[in-house]
Amino acid sequence: MHYDYLIVGAGLYGATFANIISKQGRTCLVIEKKNHIGGNVYTKNINGINVHMYGAHIFHTSDEEVWNYVNQFADFNNYINSPIANFKGELYHLPFNMNTFKEMWGVETPEEAKKIIEEQRAKEGIDNPTNLEEQALSLVGRDIYEKLIKGYTEKQWGRDCKDLPSFIIRRLPLRFEYNNNYFNDKYQGIPIGGYTGIIEKMLEGIEVRLGTDYKTFLANEAAGKDITFDLVLYTGPIDEYFDYKLGQLEFRSLCFKNEILSEVDDYQGNAVMNYTDRETPYTRIIEHKHFEFNKCKGTVVTKEYPAAWKPGDEPYYPINDERNNALYEKYRILAEKEEGVIFGGRLGSYKYYDMDKVIAAAIDAARAEL
Ligand code: FAD
Ligand code: UDP
């Protein structure tokens, strides 16, 4: 068999690319080392609830083209992400907005909230933040930093906030309005029926081989020339592709513990509850039915435990610090010289991409090919 493309990885990037090029008449074979499609966005129906098996995924974008593109494959509901922070039993609305400030200080007007934050910022006297702690203190002051940022962040990343780059929290909105929407984007929602259905539709009519690792595939099926292809689209880890010859890129991992509670209809009254103290070992509890306004009997909750990463573990968050970014840059240069291979996706480009950015990048890559 001959294919125009061998696509490595049936995540959102590989599936988008495969979908677009196959519609234009190119042939492709998708190989995926897991036993399911979807990569990180994989959802599984458990007792009538679509469970996000690799962490909560909320689709949000301001990119009209990406929004129109994904809407071909699913209808999206109007879920708006509004997490609650739980600090030792005290509950606060997120992201930081007038509801949070009212709960934290009892203030009611933007002017009162701004005054408190200004006073706290001035006390810290930080003009040029050089790390996450300084960034947070100069943005929201000490009260919010200590109750809602420090513990969560140190658990999440396994490092002191002073040793983390500030950009990690720059994406958190700060608003002086009563508005609990976690995102600022124009479009937001959860696909009705789950994300796996989107990937299935994208890959309709395309040959997919599950449980197939790239290197093993090259050594077996492709070695005897039974299967040939012109180009490879590789969405696995870039350092793995090059056999780690320049060193290993680091990731932060996660461990998800699912609990099926058939006797409980509503566990926490919200999809996302963040535990922002240092002592609770998990960072958040997800109650999946709330993503889809599902009123079924029973519920499924997932506790998300941050975990150290070692080679072989599931790579979740790239650690984009100086060391890793410099190493990635060296791999990127190697990748550019690698003939017949396109690298893409969050592992192939070592970037913490949201779903919409992954789709946009895959659309661009497919266009460049066509
Ligand atoms: P992946 O989904 O990782 O797909 C890559 C695929 O390649 C995988 O299936 C993998 O098994 C396969 N593969 C790797 N190596 C090989 C190999 N050697 N051979 C064969 N197959 C291989 N984004 C949002 O927009 N909103 C959110 O709310 C959100 N929440 C998130 C929560 C968590 C906990 C995490 C970790 C990410 C979240 N994201 C979110 C980001 C989102 O998951 C990614 O943008 C997206 O899934 C990346 O798609 P991808 O195809 O690049 O990578
Ligand atoms: N964060 C925090 N407190 C919270 C939620 C997030 O301090 O209650 C910080 C934390 O450092 C985290 C970053 O903000 O790594 C980004 O959070 P977001 O929810 O955007 O990231 P996700 O992990 O969902 O991709």
Short mmCIF file of C-alpha atoms and ligand atoms in Angstrom, two decimals:
data_model
loop_
_atom_site.label_atom_id
_atom_site.label_comp_id
_atom_site.label_asym_id
_atom_site.label_seq_id
_atom_site.Cartn_x
_atom_site.Cartn_y
_atom_site.Cartn_z
CA MET A 1 0.00 0.00 0.00
CA HIS A 2 1.20 3.50 -0.75
CA TYR A 3 -0.03 6.63 1.05
CA ASP A 4 0.76 10.29 0.46
CA TYR A 5 1.05 10.84 4.23
CA LEU A 6 1.78 8.80 7.31
CA ILE A 7 0.22 10.70 10.20
CA VAL A 8 1.65 9.88 13.61
CA GLY A 9 -0.87 10.62 16.37
CA ALA A 10 -4.68 10.70 16.28
CA GLY A 11 -4.98 13.76 18.54
CA LEU A 12 -6.62 17.01 17.49
CA TYR A 13 -3.63 18.09 15.39
CA GLY A 14 -3.23 14.83 13.47
CA ALA A 15 -6.98 14.46 12.96
CA THR A 16 -7.43 18.04 11.68
CA PHE A 17 -4.54 17.67 9.27
CA ALA A 18 -5.77 14.26 8.04
CA ASN A 19 -9.31 15.58 7.60
CA ILE A 20 -8.27 18.55 5.47
CA ILE A 21 -5.76 16.84 3.21
CA SER A 22 -7.93 13.77 2.61
CA LYS A 23 -10.82 16.01 1.54
CA GLN A 24 -8.47 17.34 -1.12
CA GLY A 25 -7.84 13.85 -2.46
CA ARG A 26 -4.59 13.03 -0.66
CA THR A 27 -4.31 9.59 0.88
CA CYS A 28 -3.19 9.04 4.45
CA LEU A 29 -2.71 6.42 7.09
CA VAL A 30 -3.02 7.49 10.73
CA ILE A 31 -1.13 5.54 13.38
CA GLU A 32 -1.77 6.04 17.09
CA LYS A 33 0.11 4.38 19.90
CA LYS A 34 -2.80 4.52 22.34
CA ASN A 35 -5.78 2.23 21.99
CA HIS A 36 -8.13 5.10 21.26
CA ILE A 37 -8.28 8.20 19.08
CA GLY A 38 -8.44 11.79 20.35
CA GLY A 39 -5.18 12.14 22.30
CA ASN A 40 -5.74 14.49 25.21
CA VAL A 41 -9.28 15.42 24.26
CA TYR A 42 -10.54 11.82 24.47
CA THR A 43 -13.89 11.53 26.25
CA LYS A 44 -15.52 8.29 27.29
CA ASN A 45 -19.17 7.76 28.04
CA ILE A 46 -19.54 6.38 31.57
CA ASN A 47 -23.10 5.81 32.81
CA GLY A 48 -24.45 8.39 30.35
CA ILE A 49 -21.86 11.06 31.27
CA ASN A 50 -19.09 12.12 28.87
CA VAL A 51 -15.99 11.91 31.04
CA HIS A 52 -12.93 13.93 29.98
CA MET A 53 -10.34 11.20 30.47
CA TYR A 54 -7.25 13.44 30.30
CA GLY A 55 -8.45 16.48 32.19
CA ALA A 56 -11.26 18.97 31.72
CA HIS A 57 -11.38 20.44 28.23
CA ILE A 58 -13.38 23.59 27.59
CA PHE A 59 -13.38 24.81 24.03
CA HIS A 60 -12.91 28.56 23.68
CA THR A 61 -11.73 30.68 20.79
CA SER A 62 -11.96 34.07 19.14
CA ASP A 63 -10.86 32.62 15.82
CA GLU A 64 -13.87 32.63 13.48
CA GLU A 65 -12.32 30.15 11.08
CA VAL A 66 -11.52 27.62 13.83
CA TRP A 67 -14.99 27.99 15.33
CA ASN A 68 -16.68 27.38 11.96
CA TYR A 69 -14.35 24.48 11.30
CA VAL A 70 -15.13 22.57 14.54
CA ASN A 71 -18.84 23.28 14.25
CA GLN A 72 -18.92 21.03 11.17
CA PHE A 73 -18.27 18.09 13.47
CA ALA A 74 -20.43 18.84 16.53
CA ASP A 75 -22.97 21.16 18.01
CA PHE A 76 -21.56 23.03 20.99
CA ASN A 77 -23.60 23.80 24.09
CA ASN A 78 -23.39 27.19 25.79
CA TYR A 79 -21.33 26.10 28.79
CA ILE A 80 -19.35 28.99 30.28
CA ASN A 81 -16.45 28.01 32.50
CA SER A 82 -16.79 29.54 36.00
CA PRO A 83 -14.58 27.61 38.42
CA ILE A 84 -14.86 27.95 42.17
CA ALA A 85 -11.75 28.12 44.35
CA ASN A 86 -11.82 26.30 47.66
CA PHE A 87 -9.21 27.56 50.13
CA LYS A 88 -9.50 25.55 53.34
CA GLY A 89 -13.30 25.62 53.08
CA GLU A 90 -13.55 29.31 52.07
CA LEU A 91 -15.13 29.55 48.61
CA TYR A 92 -14.21 32.19 46.03
CA HIS A 93 -15.32 32.80 42.47
CA LEU A 94 -12.74 32.66 39.70
CA PRO A 95 -11.30 34.25 37.68
CA PHE A 96 -10.40 37.25 39.86
CA ASN A 97 -13.39 39.55 39.55
CA MET A 98 -15.80 41.62 41.69
CA ASN A 99 -17.38 38.45 43.12
CA THR A 100 -13.93 37.30 44.32
CA PHE A 101 -13.16 40.72 45.80
CA LYS A 102 -16.54 40.85 47.57
CA GLU A 103 -15.88 37.39 49.05
CA MET A 104 -12.27 38.28 49.99
CA TRP A 105 -12.74 41.79 51.43
CA GLY A 106 -16.49 42.49 51.54
CA VAL A 107 -16.16 45.34 49.02
CA GLU A 108 -18.94 46.06 46.55
CA THR A 109 -17.69 48.59 44.02
CA PRO A 110 -14.82 48.44 41.54
CA GLU A 111 -13.40 51.59 43.12
CA GLU A 112 -13.17 49.95 46.56
CA ALA A 113 -11.58 46.80 45.11
CA LYS A 114 -9.05 48.78 43.07
CA LYS A 115 -8.10 50.77 46.16
CA ILE A 116 -7.30 47.62 48.16
CA ILE A 117 -5.36 46.03 45.33
CA GLU A 118 -3.45 49.28 44.73
CA GLU A 119 -2.51 49.48 48.44
CA GLN A 120 -1.32 45.89 48.45
CA ARG A 121 0.62 46.31 45.23
CA ALA A 122 2.30 49.46 46.54
CA LYS A 123 3.33 47.65 49.73
CA GLU A 124 5.19 45.04 47.66
CA GLY A 125 6.96 47.71 45.60
CA ILE A 126 7.70 45.45 42.63
CA ASP A 127 8.25 47.36 39.39
CA ASN A 128 9.72 44.69 37.15
CA PRO A 129 8.49 41.23 38.16
CA THR A 130 11.10 38.57 37.42
CA ASN A 131 9.24 35.45 38.55
CA LEU A 132 5.70 34.17 39.09
CA GLU A 133 5.49 35.27 42.73
CA GLU A 134 6.50 38.83 41.89
CA GLN A 135 4.18 38.86 38.90
CA ALA A 136 1.22 37.77 41.05
CA LEU A 137 1.98 40.19 43.89
CA SER A 138 2.33 43.10 41.50
CA LEU A 139 -0.90 42.15 39.74
CA VAL A 140 -3.34 41.29 42.55
CA GLY A 141 -1.54 41.84 45.87
CA ARG A 142 -0.74 39.50 48.74
CA ASP A 143 -4.22 38.33 49.91
CA ILE A 144 -5.21 36.85 46.56
CA TYR A 145 -1.71 35.55 45.92
CA GLU A 146 -1.58 33.66 49.21
CA LYS A 147 -5.09 32.24 49.14
CA LEU A 148 -5.73 31.62 45.47
CA ILE A 149 -2.41 31.38 43.63
CA LYS A 150 0.55 30.26 45.72
CA GLY A 151 -0.65 26.83 46.91
CA TYR A 152 -2.32 25.85 43.64
CA THR A 153 0.65 26.89 41.53
CA GLU A 154 3.27 25.22 43.72
CA LYS A 155 1.29 21.97 43.68
CA GLN A 156 0.67 22.20 39.96
CA TRP A 157 4.29 22.81 38.98
CA GLY A 158 6.14 21.17 41.88
CA ARG A 159 8.28 24.28 42.34
CA ASP A 160 8.33 27.39 44.47
CA CYS A 161 6.55 30.34 42.83
CA LYS A 162 9.85 32.26 42.97
CA ASP A 163 11.36 29.65 40.65
CA LEU A 164 8.60 29.78 38.04
CA PRO A 165 8.32 32.03 34.99
CA SER A 166 5.71 34.75 35.29
CA PHE A 167 3.96 34.05 31.96
CA ILE A 168 2.15 31.02 33.48
CA ILE A 169 -0.40 33.23 35.21
CA ARG A 170 -0.57 36.03 32.66
CA ARG A 171 -3.46 34.29 30.97
CA LEU A 172 -5.68 34.50 34.08
CA PRO A 173 -8.10 37.41 33.67
CA LEU A 174 -8.37 40.19 36.29
CA ARG A 175 -11.68 42.03 36.05
CA PHE A 176 -13.37 44.77 38.01
CA GLU A 177 -16.83 43.56 36.95
CA TYR A 178 -19.18 40.92 38.33
CA ASN A 179 -18.28 38.44 35.63
CA ASN A 180 -17.23 34.85 36.42
CA ASN A 181 -16.44 33.82 32.85
CA TYR A 182 -12.96 32.26 32.99
CA PHE A 183 -12.24 33.11 29.38
CA ASN A 184 -12.34 36.32 27.37
CA ASP A 185 -12.98 34.61 24.04
CA LYS A 186 -15.91 35.29 21.72
CA TYR A 187 -16.93 31.60 21.45
CA GLN A 188 -17.04 28.96 24.16
CA GLY A 189 -18.74 25.63 24.79
CA ILE A 190 -18.55 21.87 25.12
CA PRO A 191 -19.32 19.61 22.14
CA ILE A 192 -22.62 17.83 22.66
CA GLY A 193 -21.84 14.10 22.82
CA GLY A 194 -18.18 14.63 23.79
CA TYR A 195 -14.91 15.32 22.00
CA THR A 196 -14.31 11.76 20.78
CA GLY A 197 -17.26 12.17 18.37
CA ILE A 198 -15.51 15.17 16.77
CA ILE A 199 -12.34 13.18 16.15
CA GLU A 200 -14.37 10.22 14.80
CA LYS A 201 -16.06 12.50 12.29
CA MET A 202 -12.78 14.16 11.30
CA LEU A 203 -11.29 10.72 10.61
CA GLU A 204 -14.32 9.29 8.79
CA GLY A 205 -13.17 7.24 5.78
CA ILE A 206 -9.50 7.46 6.84
CA GLU A 207 -7.56 4.34 7.83
CA VAL A 208 -6.48 4.46 11.48
CA ARG A 209 -4.30 1.89 13.21
CA LEU A 210 -4.51 2.01 16.98
CA GLY A 211 -1.93 0.58 19.37
CA THR A 212 0.77 1.38 16.80
CA ASP A 213 3.94 3.20 17.81
CA TYR A 214 5.88 5.07 15.13
CA LYS A 215 9.31 3.54 15.68
CA THR A 216 7.90 0.01 15.96
CA PHE A 217 5.84 0.62 12.82
CA LEU A 218 8.96 1.75 10.92
CA ALA A 219 10.84 -1.30 12.08
CA ASN A 220 8.03 -3.68 11.12
CA GLU A 221 5.22 -2.81 8.68
CA ALA A 222 7.15 -0.09 6.87
CA ALA A 223 10.52 -1.88 6.83
CA GLY A 224 9.51 -4.56 4.35
CA LYS A 225 8.10 -1.87 2.04
CA ASP A 226 4.60 -3.37 2.37
CA ILE A 227 3.56 0.14 3.34
CA THR A 228 5.19 3.19 1.77
CA PHE A 229 4.48 6.91 2.12
CA ASP A 230 5.83 10.17 0.75
CA LEU A 231 5.67 12.32 3.86
CA VAL A 232 5.29 11.98 7.62
CA LEU A 233 3.31 14.28 9.88
CA TYR A 234 4.68 13.65 13.36
CA THR A 235 2.72 14.86 16.43
CA GLY A 236 4.61 12.90 19.12
CA PRO A 237 7.36 14.37 21.34
CA ILE A 238 10.06 15.97 19.19
CA ASP A 239 12.93 14.77 21.43
CA GLU A 240 11.66 11.19 21.24
CA TYR A 241 11.70 11.37 17.45
CA PHE A 242 15.43 12.19 17.58
CA ASP A 243 16.08 9.48 20.21
CA TYR A 244 16.80 12.19 22.81
CA LYS A 245 20.19 12.75 21.24
CA LEU A 246 20.44 16.36 22.47
CA GLY A 247 18.87 15.62 25.88
CA GLN A 248 15.36 15.30 27.26
CA LEU A 249 12.66 17.96 27.26
CA GLU A 250 10.88 18.09 30.62
CA PHE A 251 7.15 17.89 31.26
CA ARG A 252 4.86 18.07 34.26
CA SER A 253 2.55 15.11 34.57
CA LEU A 254 -0.88 14.54 36.09
CA CYS A 255 -2.67 11.61 37.63
CA PHE A 256 -6.46 11.44 37.26
CA LYS A 257 -8.51 9.49 39.78
CA ASN A 258 -12.08 8.92 38.60
CA GLU A 259 -14.84 8.12 41.06
CA ILE A 260 -18.18 6.78 39.81
CA LEU A 261 -20.78 7.79 42.40
CA SER A 262 -24.07 6.13 41.50
CA GLU A 263 -25.80 7.24 44.72
CA VAL A 264 -24.91 10.94 44.35
CA ASP A 265 -26.70 13.12 41.79
CA ASP A 266 -24.77 16.33 42.40
CA TYR A 267 -21.41 16.20 44.15
CA GLN A 268 -20.27 19.84 44.11
CA GLY A 269 -22.82 21.90 42.14
CA ASN A 270 -20.22 23.03 39.60
CA ALA A 271 -18.02 21.46 36.93
CA VAL A 272 -14.71 22.73 38.31
CA MET A 273 -13.65 23.23 41.94
CA ASN A 274 -10.00 24.29 42.43
CA TYR A 275 -8.33 23.44 45.75
CA THR A 276 -5.93 26.32 46.20
CA ASP A 277 -4.33 25.39 49.53
CA ARG A 278 -0.95 23.64 49.61
CA GLU A 279 -2.06 20.69 51.77
CA THR A 280 -4.87 19.14 49.66
CA PRO A 281 -2.92 16.83 47.36
CA TYR A 282 -5.08 17.40 44.28
CA THR A 283 -5.47 20.71 42.43
CA ARG A 284 -9.05 20.32 41.31
CA ILE A 285 -12.15 18.16 41.28
CA ILE A 286 -14.06 17.95 38.02
CA GLU A 287 -17.71 16.91 38.01
CA HIS A 288 -18.23 16.05 34.36
CA LYS A 289 -22.03 16.10 34.16
CA HIS A 290 -22.05 19.88 34.73
CA PHE A 291 -20.18 20.44 31.46
CA GLU A 292 -23.23 19.16 29.60
CA PHE A 293 -26.08 20.23 31.92
CA ASN A 294 -26.75 16.53 32.37
CA LYS A 295 -29.51 15.72 34.87
CA CYS A 296 -29.00 11.94 34.87
CA LYS A 297 -28.89 9.85 38.04
CA GLY A 298 -25.47 9.42 39.61
CA THR A 299 -22.31 11.34 38.85
CA VAL A 300 -18.64 10.93 37.94
CA VAL A 301 -15.95 13.09 39.53
CA THR A 302 -12.23 13.24 38.81
CA LYS A 303 -9.55 14.37 41.21
CA GLU A 304 -6.53 15.80 39.42
CA TYR A 305 -3.18 15.15 41.13
CA PRO A 306 -0.09 16.90 39.77
CA ALA A 307 2.83 14.52 39.40
CA ALA A 308 6.53 14.56 38.66
CA TRP A 309 7.27 13.40 35.14
CA LYS A 310 9.85 10.87 34.04
CA PRO A 311 10.40 9.46 30.55
CA GLY A 312 7.63 7.02 29.72
CA ASP A 313 5.00 8.92 31.76
CA GLU A 314 2.18 10.77 30.00
CA PRO A 315 3.58 14.22 29.08
CA TYR A 316 0.93 16.83 29.94
CA TYR A 317 2.42 20.27 30.46
CA PRO A 318 5.65 21.31 28.72
CA ILE A 319 7.88 23.19 31.15
CA ASN A 320 8.71 26.20 29.02
CA ASP A 321 11.56 27.54 31.14
CA GLU A 322 14.90 28.78 29.76
CA ARG A 323 16.63 25.39 29.76
CA ASN A 324 13.81 23.58 27.99
CA ASN A 325 13.09 26.35 25.50
CA ALA A 326 16.76 26.48 24.51
CA LEU A 327 16.85 22.71 24.09
CA TYR A 328 13.63 22.74 22.07
CA GLU A 329 15.15 25.37 19.79
CA LYS A 330 18.02 22.98 19.02
CA TYR A 331 15.56 20.20 18.21
CA ARG A 332 13.55 22.59 16.06
CA ILE A 333 16.63 23.29 13.95
CA LEU A 334 17.19 19.55 13.54
CA ALA A 335 13.52 19.13 12.62
CA GLU A 336 13.79 21.77 9.91
CA LYS A 337 16.56 19.77 8.29
CA GLU A 338 14.68 16.47 8.52
CA GLU A 339 13.48 15.82 4.99
CA GLY A 340 10.00 14.48 4.44
CA VAL A 341 8.82 15.05 8.01
CA ILE A 342 6.52 17.78 9.32
CA PHE A 343 6.40 18.27 13.09
CA GLY A 344 3.28 19.63 14.76
CA GLY A 345 0.98 19.71 17.77
CA ARG A 346 1.75 20.38 21.41
CA LEU A 347 4.34 17.57 21.67
CA GLY A 348 5.91 18.10 18.26
CA SER A 349 6.32 21.82 18.90
CA TYR A 350 6.75 21.63 22.72
CA LYS A 351 4.15 24.32 23.38
CA TYR A 352 1.24 24.54 25.76
CA TYR A 353 -1.29 25.08 23.00
CA ASP A 354 -5.01 25.34 23.67
CA MET A 355 -7.25 23.32 21.37
CA ASP A 356 -8.14 26.23 19.10
CA LYS A 357 -4.46 27.04 18.55
CA VAL A 358 -3.75 23.41 17.71
CA ILE A 359 -6.54 23.37 15.14
CA ALA A 360 -5.41 26.69 13.65
CA ALA A 361 -1.82 25.42 13.36
CA ALA A 362 -2.98 22.16 11.73
CA ILE A 363 -5.18 24.05 9.25
CA ASP A 364 -2.15 26.19 8.32
CA ALA A 365 0.11 23.15 7.96
CA ALA A 366 -2.43 21.37 5.74
CA ARG A 367 -2.84 24.50 3.63
CA ALA A 368 0.90 24.79 3.17
CA GLU A 369 0.90 21.21 1.85
CA LEU A 370 -1.94 21.82 -0.56
P1 FAD B 1 -2.20 15.15 21.72
O1 FAD B 1 -3.62 15.23 22.10
O2 FAD B 1 -1.21 14.84 22.77
O3 FAD B 1 -2.08 14.06 20.56
C1 FAD B 1 -0.86 13.47 20.17
C2 FAD B 1 -1.14 12.00 19.88
O4 FAD B 1 0.03 11.39 19.36
C3 FAD B 1 -1.50 11.23 21.16
O5 FAD B 1 -2.71 10.54 20.99
C4 FAD B 1 -0.32 10.29 21.35
O6 FAD B 1 -0.68 9.05 21.92
C5 FAD B 1 0.16 10.10 19.92
N1 FAD B 1 1.57 9.72 19.83
C6 FAD B 1 2.61 10.29 20.48
N2 FAD B 1 3.76 9.65 20.16
C7 FAD B 1 3.43 8.68 19.28
C8 FAD B 1 4.17 7.68 18.60
N3 FAD B 1 5.50 7.58 18.77
N4 FAD B 1 3.53 6.82 17.79
C9 FAD B 1 2.16 6.91 17.63
N5 FAD B 1 1.41 7.84 18.25
C10 FAD B 1 2.03 8.71 19.06
N6 FAD B 1 -7.12 23.16 25.70
C11 FAD B 1 -8.20 23.97 25.61
O7 FAD B 1 -8.42 24.63 24.58
N7 FAD B 1 -9.10 24.05 26.65
C12 FAD B 1 -8.94 23.35 27.80
O8 FAD B 1 -9.77 23.45 28.72
C13 FAD B 1 -7.80 22.49 27.92
N8 FAD B 1 -7.60 21.78 29.04
C14 FAD B 1 -6.50 20.99 29.14
C15 FAD B 1 -6.33 20.28 30.32
C16 FAD B 1 -5.22 19.47 30.47
C17 FAD B 1 -5.03 18.70 31.74
C18 FAD B 1 -4.26 19.38 29.42
C19 FAD B 1 -3.02 18.54 29.57
C20 FAD B 1 -4.43 20.08 28.23
C21 FAD B 1 -5.56 20.90 28.08
N9 FAD B 1 -5.80 21.60 26.89
C22 FAD B 1 -6.88 22.43 26.80
C23 FAD B 1 -4.88 21.50 25.72
C24 FAD B 1 -5.32 20.40 24.73
O9 FAD B 1 -5.31 19.15 25.38
C25 FAD B 1 -4.35 20.37 23.54
O10 FAD B 1 -4.36 21.62 22.89
C26 FAD B 1 -4.66 19.32 22.45
O11 FAD B 1 -5.24 18.17 22.95
C27 FAD B 1 -3.37 18.96 21.74
O12 FAD B 1 -3.60 18.12 20.63
P2 FAD B 1 -2.37 17.41 19.90
O13 FAD B 1 -2.92 16.61 18.79
O14 FAD B 1 -1.32 18.41 19.59
O15 FAD B 1 -1.71 16.48 21.03
N1 UDP B 2 -3.81 29.24 38.85
C1 UDP B 2 -3.86 29.56 40.17
N2 UDP B 2 -5.00 29.34 40.88
C2 UDP B 2 -6.10 28.78 40.31
C3 UDP B 2 -6.05 28.45 38.95
C4 UDP B 2 -4.89 28.68 38.24
O1 UDP B 2 -2.87 30.05 40.73
O2 UDP B 2 -7.11 28.58 41.02
C5 UDP B 2 -2.54 29.48 38.10
C6 UDP B 2 -1.63 28.24 38.09
O3 UDP B 2 -0.30 28.70 38.17
C7 UDP B 2 -1.89 27.63 36.75
C8 UDP B 2 -2.11 28.87 35.89
O4 UDP B 2 -2.80 29.78 36.75
O5 UDP B 2 -0.80 26.85 36.30
C9 UDP B 2 -2.94 28.64 34.63
O6 UDP B 2 -4.19 28.11 35.00
P1 UDP B 2 -5.23 27.60 33.96
O7 UDP B 2 -6.46 27.20 34.68
O8 UDP B 2 -5.34 28.60 32.87
O9 UDP B 2 -4.46 26.33 33.35
P2 UDP B 2 -4.85 24.85 32.99
O10 UDP B 2 -4.08 24.04 33.97
O11 UDP B 2 -6.32 24.66 33.13
O12 UDP B 2 -4.35 24.72 31.61
#
